[in-house]
Coordinates of C-alpha atoms in Angstrom, one line a residue:
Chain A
X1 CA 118.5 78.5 104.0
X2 CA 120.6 76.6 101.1
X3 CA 118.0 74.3 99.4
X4 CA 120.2 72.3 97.3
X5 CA 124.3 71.9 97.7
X6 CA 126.8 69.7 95.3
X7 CA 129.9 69.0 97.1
X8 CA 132.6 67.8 94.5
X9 CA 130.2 66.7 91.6
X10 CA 132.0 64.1 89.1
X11 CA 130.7 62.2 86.1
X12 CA 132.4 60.1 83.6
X13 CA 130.7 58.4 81.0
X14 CA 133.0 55.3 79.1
X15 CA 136.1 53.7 79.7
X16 CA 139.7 53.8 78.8
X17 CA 140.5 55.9 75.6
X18 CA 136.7 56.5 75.3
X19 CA 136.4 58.3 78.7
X20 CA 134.6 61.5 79.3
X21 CA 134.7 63.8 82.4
X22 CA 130.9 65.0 81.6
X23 CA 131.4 67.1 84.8
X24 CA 134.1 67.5 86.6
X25 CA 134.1 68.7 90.6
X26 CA 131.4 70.8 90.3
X27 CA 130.9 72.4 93.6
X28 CA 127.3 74.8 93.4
X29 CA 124.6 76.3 96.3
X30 CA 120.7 77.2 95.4
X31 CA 119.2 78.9 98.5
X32 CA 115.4 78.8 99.4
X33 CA 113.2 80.9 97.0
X34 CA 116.2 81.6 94.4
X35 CA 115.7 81.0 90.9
X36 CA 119.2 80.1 89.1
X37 CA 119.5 79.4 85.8
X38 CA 122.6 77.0 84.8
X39 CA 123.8 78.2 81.2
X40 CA 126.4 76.6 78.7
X41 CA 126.3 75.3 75.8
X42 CA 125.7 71.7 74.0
X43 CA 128.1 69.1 75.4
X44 CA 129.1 71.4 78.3
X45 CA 128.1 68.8 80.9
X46 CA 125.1 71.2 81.8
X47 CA 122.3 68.0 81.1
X48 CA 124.2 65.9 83.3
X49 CA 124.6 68.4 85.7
X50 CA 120.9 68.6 85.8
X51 CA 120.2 65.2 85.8
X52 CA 122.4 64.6 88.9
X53 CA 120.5 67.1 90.6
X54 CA 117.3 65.5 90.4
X55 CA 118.3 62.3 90.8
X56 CA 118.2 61.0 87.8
X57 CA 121.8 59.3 86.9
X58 CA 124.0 58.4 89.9
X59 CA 127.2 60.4 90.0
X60 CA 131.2 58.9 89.9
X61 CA 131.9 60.9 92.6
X62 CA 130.5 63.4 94.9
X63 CA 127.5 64.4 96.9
X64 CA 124.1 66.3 95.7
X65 CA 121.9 67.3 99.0
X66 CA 118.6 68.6 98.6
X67 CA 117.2 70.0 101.8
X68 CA 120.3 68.7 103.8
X69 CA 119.7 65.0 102.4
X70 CA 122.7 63.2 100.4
X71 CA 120.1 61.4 97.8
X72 CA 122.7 59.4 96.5
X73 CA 122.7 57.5 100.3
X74 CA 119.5 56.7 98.9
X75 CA 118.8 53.1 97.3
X76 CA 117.0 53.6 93.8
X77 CA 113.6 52.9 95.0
X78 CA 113.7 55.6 97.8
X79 CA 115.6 57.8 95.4
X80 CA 112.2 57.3 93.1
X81 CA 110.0 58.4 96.1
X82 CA 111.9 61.4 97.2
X83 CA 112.2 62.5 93.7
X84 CA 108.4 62.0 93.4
X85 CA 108.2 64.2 96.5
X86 CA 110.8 66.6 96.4
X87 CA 111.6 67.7 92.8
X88 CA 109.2 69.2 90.3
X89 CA 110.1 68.4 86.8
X90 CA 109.7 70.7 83.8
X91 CA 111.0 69.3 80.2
X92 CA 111.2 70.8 77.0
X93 CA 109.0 68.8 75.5
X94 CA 106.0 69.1 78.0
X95 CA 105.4 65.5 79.0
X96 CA 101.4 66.1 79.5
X97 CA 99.5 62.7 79.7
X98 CA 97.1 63.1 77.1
X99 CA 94.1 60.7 78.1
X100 CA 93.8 63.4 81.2
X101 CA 92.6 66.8 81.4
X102 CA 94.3 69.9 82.2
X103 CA 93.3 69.9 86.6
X104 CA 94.1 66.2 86.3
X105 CA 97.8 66.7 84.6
X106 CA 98.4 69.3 87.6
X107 CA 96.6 67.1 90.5
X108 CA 98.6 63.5 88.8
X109 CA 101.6 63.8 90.6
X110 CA 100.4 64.4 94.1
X111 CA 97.3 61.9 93.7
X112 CA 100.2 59.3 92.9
X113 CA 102.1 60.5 96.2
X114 CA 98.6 59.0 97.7
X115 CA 98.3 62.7 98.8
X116 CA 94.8 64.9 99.3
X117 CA 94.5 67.6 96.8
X118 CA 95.6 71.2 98.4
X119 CA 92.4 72.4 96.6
X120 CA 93.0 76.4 97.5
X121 CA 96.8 76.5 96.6
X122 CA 96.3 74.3 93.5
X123 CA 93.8 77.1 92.6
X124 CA 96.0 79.6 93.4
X125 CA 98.8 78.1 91.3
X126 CA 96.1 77.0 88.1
X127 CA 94.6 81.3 88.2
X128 CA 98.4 82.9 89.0
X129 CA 99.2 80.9 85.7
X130 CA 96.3 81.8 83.6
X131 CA 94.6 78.9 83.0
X132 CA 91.4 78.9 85.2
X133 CA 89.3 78.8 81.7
X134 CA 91.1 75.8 80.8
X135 CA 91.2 73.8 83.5
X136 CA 88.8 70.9 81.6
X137 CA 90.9 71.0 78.3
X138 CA 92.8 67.9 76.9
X139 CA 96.2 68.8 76.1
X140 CA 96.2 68.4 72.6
X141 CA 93.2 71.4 73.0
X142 CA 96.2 73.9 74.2
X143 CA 98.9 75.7 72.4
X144 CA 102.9 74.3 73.1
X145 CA 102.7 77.7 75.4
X146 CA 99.8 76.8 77.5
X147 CA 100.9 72.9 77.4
X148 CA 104.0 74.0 79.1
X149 CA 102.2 76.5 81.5
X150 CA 100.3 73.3 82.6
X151 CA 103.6 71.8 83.4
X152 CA 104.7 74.2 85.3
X153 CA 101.7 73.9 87.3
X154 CA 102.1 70.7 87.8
X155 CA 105.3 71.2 89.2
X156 CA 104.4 73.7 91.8
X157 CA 101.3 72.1 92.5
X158 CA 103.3 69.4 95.4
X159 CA 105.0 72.1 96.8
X160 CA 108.3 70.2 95.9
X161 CA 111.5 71.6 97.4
X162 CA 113.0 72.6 93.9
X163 CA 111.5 72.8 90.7
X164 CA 114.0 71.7 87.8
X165 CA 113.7 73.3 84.7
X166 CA 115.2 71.7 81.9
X167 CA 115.0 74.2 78.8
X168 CA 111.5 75.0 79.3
X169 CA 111.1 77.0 75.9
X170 CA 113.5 74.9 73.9
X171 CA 110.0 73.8 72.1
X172 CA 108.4 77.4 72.3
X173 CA 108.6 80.4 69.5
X174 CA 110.3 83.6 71.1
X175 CA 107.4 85.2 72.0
X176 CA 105.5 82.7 73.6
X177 CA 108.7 81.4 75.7
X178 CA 108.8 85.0 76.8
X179 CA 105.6 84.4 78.5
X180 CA 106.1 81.3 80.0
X181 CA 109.2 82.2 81.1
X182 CA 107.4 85.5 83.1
X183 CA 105.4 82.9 84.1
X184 CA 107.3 80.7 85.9
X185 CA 109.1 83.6 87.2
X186 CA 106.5 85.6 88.7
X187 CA 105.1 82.3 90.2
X188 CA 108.3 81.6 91.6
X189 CA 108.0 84.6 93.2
X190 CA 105.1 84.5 94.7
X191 CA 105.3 81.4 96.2
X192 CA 109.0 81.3 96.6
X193 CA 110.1 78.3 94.9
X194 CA 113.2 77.7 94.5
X195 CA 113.9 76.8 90.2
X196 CA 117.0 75.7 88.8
X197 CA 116.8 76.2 85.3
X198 CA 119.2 75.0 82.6
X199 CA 119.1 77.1 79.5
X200 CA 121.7 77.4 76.6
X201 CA 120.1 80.4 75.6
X202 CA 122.0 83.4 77.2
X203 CA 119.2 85.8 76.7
X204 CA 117.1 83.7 78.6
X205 CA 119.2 82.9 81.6
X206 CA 119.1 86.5 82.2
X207 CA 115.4 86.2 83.6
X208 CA 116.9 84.2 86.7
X209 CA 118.0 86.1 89.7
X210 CA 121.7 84.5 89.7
X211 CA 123.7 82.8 86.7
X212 CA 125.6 79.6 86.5
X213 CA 128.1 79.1 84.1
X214 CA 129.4 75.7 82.8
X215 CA 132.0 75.0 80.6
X216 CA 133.7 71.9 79.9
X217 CA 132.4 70.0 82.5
X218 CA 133.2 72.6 85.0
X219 CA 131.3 75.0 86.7
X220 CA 132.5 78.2 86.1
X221 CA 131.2 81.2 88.4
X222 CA 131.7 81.3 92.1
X223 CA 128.7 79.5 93.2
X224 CA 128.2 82.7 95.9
X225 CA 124.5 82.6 97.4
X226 CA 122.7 85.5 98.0
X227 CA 123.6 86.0 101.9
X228 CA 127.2 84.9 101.1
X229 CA 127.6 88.3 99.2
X230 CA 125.7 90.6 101.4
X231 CA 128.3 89.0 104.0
X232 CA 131.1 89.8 101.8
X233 CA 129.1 93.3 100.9
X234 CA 129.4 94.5 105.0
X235 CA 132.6 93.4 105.2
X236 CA 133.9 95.4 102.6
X237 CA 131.7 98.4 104.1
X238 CA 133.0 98.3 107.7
X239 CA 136.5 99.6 107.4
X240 CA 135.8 102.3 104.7
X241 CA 133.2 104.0 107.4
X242 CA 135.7 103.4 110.3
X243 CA 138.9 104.8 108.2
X244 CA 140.0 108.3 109.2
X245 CA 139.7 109.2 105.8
X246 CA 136.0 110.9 106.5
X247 CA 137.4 114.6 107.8
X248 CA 139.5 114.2 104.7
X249 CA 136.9 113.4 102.3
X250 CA 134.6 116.8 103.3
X251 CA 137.5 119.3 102.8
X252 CA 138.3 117.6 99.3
X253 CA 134.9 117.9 98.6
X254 CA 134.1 114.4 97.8
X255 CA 130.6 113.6 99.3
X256 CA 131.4 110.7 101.3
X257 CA 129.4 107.9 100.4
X258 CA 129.7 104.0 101.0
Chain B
X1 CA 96.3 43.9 113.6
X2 CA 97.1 44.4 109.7
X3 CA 93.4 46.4 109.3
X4 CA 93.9 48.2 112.6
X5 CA 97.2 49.6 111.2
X6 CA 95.8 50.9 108.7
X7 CA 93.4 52.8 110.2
X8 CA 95.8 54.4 112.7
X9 CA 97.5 55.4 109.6
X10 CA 94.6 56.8 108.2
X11 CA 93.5 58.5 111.3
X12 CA 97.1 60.2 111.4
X13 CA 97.0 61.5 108.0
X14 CA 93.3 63.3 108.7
X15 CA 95.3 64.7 112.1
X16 CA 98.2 65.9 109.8
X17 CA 95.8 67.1 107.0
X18 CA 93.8 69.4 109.9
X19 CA 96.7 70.7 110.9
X20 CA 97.5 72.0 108.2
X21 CA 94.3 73.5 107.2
X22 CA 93.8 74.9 110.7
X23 CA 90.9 72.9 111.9
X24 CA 92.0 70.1 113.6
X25 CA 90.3 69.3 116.8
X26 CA 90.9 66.6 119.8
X27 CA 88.5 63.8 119.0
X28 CA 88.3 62.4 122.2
X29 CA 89.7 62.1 125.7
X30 CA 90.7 58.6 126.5
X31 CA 93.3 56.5 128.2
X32 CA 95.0 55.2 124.4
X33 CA 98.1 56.3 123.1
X34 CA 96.2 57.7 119.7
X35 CA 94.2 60.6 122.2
X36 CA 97.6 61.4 124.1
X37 CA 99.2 62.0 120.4
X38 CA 96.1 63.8 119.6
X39 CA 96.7 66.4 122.8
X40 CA 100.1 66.6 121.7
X41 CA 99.9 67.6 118.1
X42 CA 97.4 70.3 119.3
X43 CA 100.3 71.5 121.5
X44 CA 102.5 71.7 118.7
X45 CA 100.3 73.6 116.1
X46 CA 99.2 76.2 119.3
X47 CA 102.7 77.0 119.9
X48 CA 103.9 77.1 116.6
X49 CA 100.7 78.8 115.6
X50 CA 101.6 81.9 119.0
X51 CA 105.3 81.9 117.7
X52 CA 104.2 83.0 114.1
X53 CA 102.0 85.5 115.4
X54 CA 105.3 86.5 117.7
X55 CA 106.9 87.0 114.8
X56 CA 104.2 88.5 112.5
X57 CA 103.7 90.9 116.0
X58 CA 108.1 91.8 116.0
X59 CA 107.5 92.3 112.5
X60 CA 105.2 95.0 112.8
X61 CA 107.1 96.4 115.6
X62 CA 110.0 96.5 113.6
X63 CA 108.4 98.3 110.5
X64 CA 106.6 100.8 113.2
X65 CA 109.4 102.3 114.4
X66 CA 111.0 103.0 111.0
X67 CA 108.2 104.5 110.2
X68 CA 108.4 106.3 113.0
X69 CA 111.8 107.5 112.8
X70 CA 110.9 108.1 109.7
X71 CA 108.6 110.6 110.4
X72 CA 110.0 112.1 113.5
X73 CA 113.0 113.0 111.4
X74 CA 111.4 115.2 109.0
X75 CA 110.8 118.1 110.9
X76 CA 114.4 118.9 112.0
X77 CA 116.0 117.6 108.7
X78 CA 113.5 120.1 107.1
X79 CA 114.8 122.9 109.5
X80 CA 118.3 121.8 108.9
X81 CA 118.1 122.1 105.2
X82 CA 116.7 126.0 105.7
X83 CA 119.1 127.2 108.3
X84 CA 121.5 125.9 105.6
X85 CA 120.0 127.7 103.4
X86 CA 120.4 130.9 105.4
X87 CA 123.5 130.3 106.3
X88 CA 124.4 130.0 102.4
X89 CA 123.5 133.8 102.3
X90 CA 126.0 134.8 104.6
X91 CA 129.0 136.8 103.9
X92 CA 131.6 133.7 104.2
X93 CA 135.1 132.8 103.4
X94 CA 135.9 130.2 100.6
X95 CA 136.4 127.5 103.3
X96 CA 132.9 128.0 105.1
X97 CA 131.3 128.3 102.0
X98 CA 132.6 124.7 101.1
X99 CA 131.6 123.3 104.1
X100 CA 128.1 124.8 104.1
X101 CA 127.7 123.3 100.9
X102 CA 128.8 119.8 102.0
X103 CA 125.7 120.3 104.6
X104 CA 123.4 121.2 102.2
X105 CA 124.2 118.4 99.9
X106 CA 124.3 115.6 102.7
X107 CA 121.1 117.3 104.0
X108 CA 119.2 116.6 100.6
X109 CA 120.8 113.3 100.2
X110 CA 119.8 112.6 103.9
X111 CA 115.9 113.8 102.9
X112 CA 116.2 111.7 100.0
X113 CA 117.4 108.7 102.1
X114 CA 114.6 109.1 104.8
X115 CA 111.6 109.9 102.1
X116 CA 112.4 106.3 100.1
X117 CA 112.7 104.9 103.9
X118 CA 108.7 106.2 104.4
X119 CA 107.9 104.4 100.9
X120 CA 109.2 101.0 101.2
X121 CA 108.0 101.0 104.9
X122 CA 105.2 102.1 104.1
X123 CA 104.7 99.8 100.7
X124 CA 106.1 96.9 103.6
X125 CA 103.4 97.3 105.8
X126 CA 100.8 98.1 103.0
X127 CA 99.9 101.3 104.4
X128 CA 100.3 102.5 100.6
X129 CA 98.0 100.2 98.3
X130 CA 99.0 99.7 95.1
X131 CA 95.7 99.6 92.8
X132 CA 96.6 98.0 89.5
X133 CA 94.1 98.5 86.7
X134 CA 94.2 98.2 83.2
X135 CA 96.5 101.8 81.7
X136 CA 98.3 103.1 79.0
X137 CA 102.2 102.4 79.1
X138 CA 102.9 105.3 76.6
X139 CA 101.6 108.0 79.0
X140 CA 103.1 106.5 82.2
X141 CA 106.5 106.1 80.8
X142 CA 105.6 109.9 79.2
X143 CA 105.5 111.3 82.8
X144 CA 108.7 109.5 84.0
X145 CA 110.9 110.6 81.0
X146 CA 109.8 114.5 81.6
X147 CA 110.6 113.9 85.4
X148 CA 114.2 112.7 84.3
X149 CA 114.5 115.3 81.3
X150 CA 116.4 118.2 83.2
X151 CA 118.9 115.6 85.0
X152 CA 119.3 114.2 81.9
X153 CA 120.1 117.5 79.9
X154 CA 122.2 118.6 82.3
X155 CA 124.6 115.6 81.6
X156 CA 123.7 116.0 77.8
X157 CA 121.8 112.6 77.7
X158 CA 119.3 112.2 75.1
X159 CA 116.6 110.0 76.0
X160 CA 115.5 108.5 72.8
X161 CA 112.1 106.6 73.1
X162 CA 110.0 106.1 70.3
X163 CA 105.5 106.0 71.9
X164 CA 104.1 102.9 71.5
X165 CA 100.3 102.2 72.0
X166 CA 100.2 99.2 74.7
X167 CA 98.0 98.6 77.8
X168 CA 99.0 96.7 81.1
X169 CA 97.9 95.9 84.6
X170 CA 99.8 98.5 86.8
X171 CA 99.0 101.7 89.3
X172 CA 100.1 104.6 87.3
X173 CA 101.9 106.5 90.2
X174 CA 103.9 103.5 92.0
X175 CA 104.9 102.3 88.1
X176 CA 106.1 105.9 87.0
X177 CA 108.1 106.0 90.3
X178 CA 109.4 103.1 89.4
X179 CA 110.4 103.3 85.7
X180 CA 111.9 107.1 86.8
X181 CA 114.4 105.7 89.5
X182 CA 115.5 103.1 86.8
X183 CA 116.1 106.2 84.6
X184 CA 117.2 108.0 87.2
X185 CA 119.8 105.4 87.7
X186 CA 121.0 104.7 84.0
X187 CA 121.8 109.0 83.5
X188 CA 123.7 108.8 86.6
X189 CA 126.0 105.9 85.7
X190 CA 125.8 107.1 82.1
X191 CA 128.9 109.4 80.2
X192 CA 127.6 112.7 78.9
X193 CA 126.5 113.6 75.7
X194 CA 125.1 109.7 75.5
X195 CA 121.6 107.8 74.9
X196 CA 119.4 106.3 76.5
X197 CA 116.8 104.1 74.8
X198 CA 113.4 103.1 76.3
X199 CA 111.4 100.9 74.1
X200 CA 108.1 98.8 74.8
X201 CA 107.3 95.3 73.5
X202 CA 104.3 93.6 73.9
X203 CA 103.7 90.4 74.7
X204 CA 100.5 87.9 74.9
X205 CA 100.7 88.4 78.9
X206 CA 103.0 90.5 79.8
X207 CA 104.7 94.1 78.6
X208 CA 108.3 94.7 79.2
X209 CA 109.5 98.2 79.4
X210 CA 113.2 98.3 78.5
X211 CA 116.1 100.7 79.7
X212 CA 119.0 100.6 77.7
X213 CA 122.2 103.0 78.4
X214 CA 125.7 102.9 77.2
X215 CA 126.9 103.3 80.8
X216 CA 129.7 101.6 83.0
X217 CA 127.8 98.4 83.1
X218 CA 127.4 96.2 85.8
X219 CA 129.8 92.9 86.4
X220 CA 127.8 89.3 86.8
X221 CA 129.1 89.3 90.4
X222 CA 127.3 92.1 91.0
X223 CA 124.1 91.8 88.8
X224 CA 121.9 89.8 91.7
X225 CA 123.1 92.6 94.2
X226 CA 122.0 95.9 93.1
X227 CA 118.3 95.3 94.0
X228 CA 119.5 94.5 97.3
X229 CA 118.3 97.4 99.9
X230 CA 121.6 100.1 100.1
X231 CA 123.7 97.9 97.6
X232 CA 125.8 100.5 96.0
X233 CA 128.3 99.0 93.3
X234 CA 131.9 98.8 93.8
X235 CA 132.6 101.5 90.7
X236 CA 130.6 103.7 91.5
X237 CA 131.8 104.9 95.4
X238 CA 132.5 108.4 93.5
X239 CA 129.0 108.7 92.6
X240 CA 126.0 109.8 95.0
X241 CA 122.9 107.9 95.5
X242 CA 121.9 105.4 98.6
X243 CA 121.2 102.6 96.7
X244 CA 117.5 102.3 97.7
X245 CA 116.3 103.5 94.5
X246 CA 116.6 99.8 92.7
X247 CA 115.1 98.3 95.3
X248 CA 112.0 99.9 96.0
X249 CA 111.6 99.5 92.0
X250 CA 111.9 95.7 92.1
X251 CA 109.1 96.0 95.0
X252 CA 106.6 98.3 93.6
X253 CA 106.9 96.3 90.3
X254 CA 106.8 93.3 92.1
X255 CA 103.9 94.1 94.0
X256 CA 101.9 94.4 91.2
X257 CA 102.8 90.7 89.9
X258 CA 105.6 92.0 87.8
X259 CA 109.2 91.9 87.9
X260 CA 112.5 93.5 86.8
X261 CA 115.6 92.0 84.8
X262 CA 119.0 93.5 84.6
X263 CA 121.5 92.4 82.5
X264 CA 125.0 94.3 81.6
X265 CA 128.6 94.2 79.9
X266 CA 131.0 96.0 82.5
X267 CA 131.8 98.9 79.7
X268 CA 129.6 98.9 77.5
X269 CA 125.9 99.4 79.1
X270 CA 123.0 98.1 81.0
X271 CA 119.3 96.3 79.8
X272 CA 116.8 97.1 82.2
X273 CA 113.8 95.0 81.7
X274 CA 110.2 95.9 83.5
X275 CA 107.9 93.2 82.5
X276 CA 104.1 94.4 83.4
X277 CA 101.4 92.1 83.4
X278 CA 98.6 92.6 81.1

């Protein structure tokens, strides 16, 4: 099931001689429970990319859908509420509110929604993240590490239909984004989220499950989901089993495989 | 009117909450619209609730009946393999002798194929329980470089790995399995006479296990395929394997709240990366 689809993706920032294509026909698929990371470097458009996706900035052209929606039908104050809903956020800089407590941070966003606490799967999400012994901590009580382990939890907590990542370690030493990053990925896992991250860190885009690339304002790699290549993958079986080539094959010696 | 709305909608919201928690309950039976809505939802969750235990119940059927085949298969396979055998120690002609030794080696790859089938059906339907505790990585990863050593020499490959003394969460049987078959896997699509280097870094809460070789690589098109069930790669047809052995890595590490990373240079080598939690 494709969670989240551009179709044609443009953004220009300025005017006249002071116009930039920021991204340029991006065309991209996430499905369900994939976690993608979308890599390039500064100034490569990937930010705006990102920002389109969640709803952020209104594209020049173009259509993002998230769970078959076109959110840019939507007027600004229901594009608010289905970004409430549908998208969990996580920055680089962790974006904790201080005054509350860690279960309160992760709990915020779904008491806002008006929503009753899931108290069993917020549990689940607060233990699979490590942070059951913290859970009545003030932020400025926790590491940058377990600050942005909150946020993550904060994300997953309202089941949202994609988690946005936005360089989740950019504020972290090696070692600690290491963690985070198994983190989020093993929690992703386990509760298949879908997460698009955007990282211009090449070692850590290769955590994801499928990579992105973005250059110039243009999206790079074939945006191929998963069940797009294991259609491709049978296809390209079929013949080679059905070709007369088998008999051949044993008296070569070759063992036949594929 | 205004109050009354509002406790409709309130009254909807405890109906939707119940539902999903799997208690909700038909208040009352009365002529209003709210107790016809009531019946109505409890329609919906029953039938949705009968087709997910439909599915759960194809499920199992499904899984049953590889496992059976599975099983059923073992007997004659095994027979096959030592009338093959026998055969081998006949007096025969260059031609036969090629051909008996086709059968042998399908045979074995066929007993390979149906062995890894039993695990991950049987790791599937969790007839095989993993039991994590708190181990050793040095001696685990120990026991899967001796498995691989004689494959390895055979092709020349020197394994170079260097002990390091670190402790994870993991079942010492499934994990060894699954660090061999990514061994297994990097001296297969590896040139001879070259290394292999396994190294271990720790982490606050996790260990990663990597598995470096300086074989054909792997092309980004391919990378998010090869842990796909019988995903073999396009450059390496020539080869033999069935392509399970990836896969049932990626679950038994998985299983164990873990995961596994690949990333690769077509040309110049493979990183795979076990992370372990600790």
């Amino acid at each position: 099931m494709i969670v989240l689809k551009t179709e044609a993706l443009t953004k220009i920032y300025g005017e006249g001689d002071n116009k930039v294509t920021a991204l340029d026909n991006a065309n991209l698929c996430v499905e369900q429970g994939e976690f993608v990371a979308i890599v390039g470097t500064s100034g490569s458009g990937k930010s705006t990319l990102l920002h389109l996706l969640g709803g952020l900035d209104r594209p020049a052209s173009g259509k993002v859908f998230v769970e078959n929606k076109d959110i840019f039908s939507l007027k600004d104050e229901a594009l608010t509420i289905f970004r409430r809903r549908k998208i969990g956020f996580v920055f680089q800089s962790f974006n904790l509110v201080p005054t509350l407590n860690v279960y309160e941070n992760i709990v915020f966003p779904i008491q806002l929604d008006g929503n009753s606490v899931d108290e069993d799967f917020v549990n689940e999400v607060i233990s699979s993240l490590g942070l059951d012994n913290m859970q009545n901590r003030l932020p400025n009580q926790l590491s940058g590490g377990q600050q942005q382990r909150v946020a993550i939890a904060r994300a997953l907590a309202a089941k949202p239909a994609i988690v946005l990542a936005d360089e989740p370690t950019g504020n972290l030493d090696s070692k600690t984004s290491q963690d985070v990053l198994s983190l989020l990925k093993v929690t992703g896992q386990k509760f298949s989220q879908t997460i698009v991250m955007i990282t211009h860190n090449e070692a850590i885009a290769q955590m994801a499950d499928r990579i992105i690339r973005i250059e110039d304002g243009r999206v790079c790699t074939r945006g191929q989901t998963p069940s797009e290549y294991i259609g491709s993958d049978s296809q390209r079986r079929i013949p080679s089993v059905l070709s007369g080539q088998l008999s051949e094959r044993i008296i070569k010696g070759g063992d036949g495989n594929d | 009117m205004i109050f009354t709305d509002k406790k409709i909608l309130e009254r909807l919201d405890r109906m939707l909450d119940d539902g999903i928690n799997g208690t909700f309950e038909e208040s009352d039976y009365d002529e209003t619209q709210l107790s016809k809505l009531e019946s109505k939802w409890l329609r919906y969750l029953t039938s949705s609730k009968l087709s997910a235990q439909k599915i759960e119940q194809e499920r199992e059927k499904i899984q049953e009946l590889v496992s059976d085949i599975s099983h059923q298969t073992k007997t004659p396979l095994a027979n096959i393999l030592l009338y093959t055998q026998l055969l081998q120690e006949q007096p025969l002609d260059e031609q036969s002798l090629q051909l008996v030794n086709e059968i042998r080696q399908q045979s074995e790859k066929l007993e390979f194929l149906i062995q890894s089938l039993v695990k991950t059906s049987r790791l599937e339907t969790g007839t095989f329980q993993l039991s994590p505790s708190q181990n050793e990585i040095d001696s685990m990863i120990g026991s899967a470089i001796s498995q691989i050593t004689p494959k390895a020499e055979s092709k020349q490959i020197q394994i170079i790995y260097t002990p390091v003394s670190c402790t994870a969460r993991f079942d010492s049987k499934w994990t060894q399995e699954a660090v061999f078959n990514i061994l297994d896997n990097a001296v297969k699509y590896s040139p001879a006479q070259s290394d292999i280097t396994v190294t271990v870094k720790e982490f606050e809460l996790f260990a990663c296990i990597s598995v470096e070789d300086n074989g054909i690589g792997i092309s980004e098109d391919e990378l998010p395929r090869i842990f796909g069930r019988f995903y073999r790669g396009q450059n390496v047809i020539e080869q033999s394997g069935v392509g399970i052995g990836l896969y049932l890595s990626r679950q038994i590490i998985e299983e164990q709240g873990g995961y596994v990373t690949a990333e690769s240079k077509v040309g110049s080598g493979s990183i795979f990366k076990i992370f372990l939690p600790r």
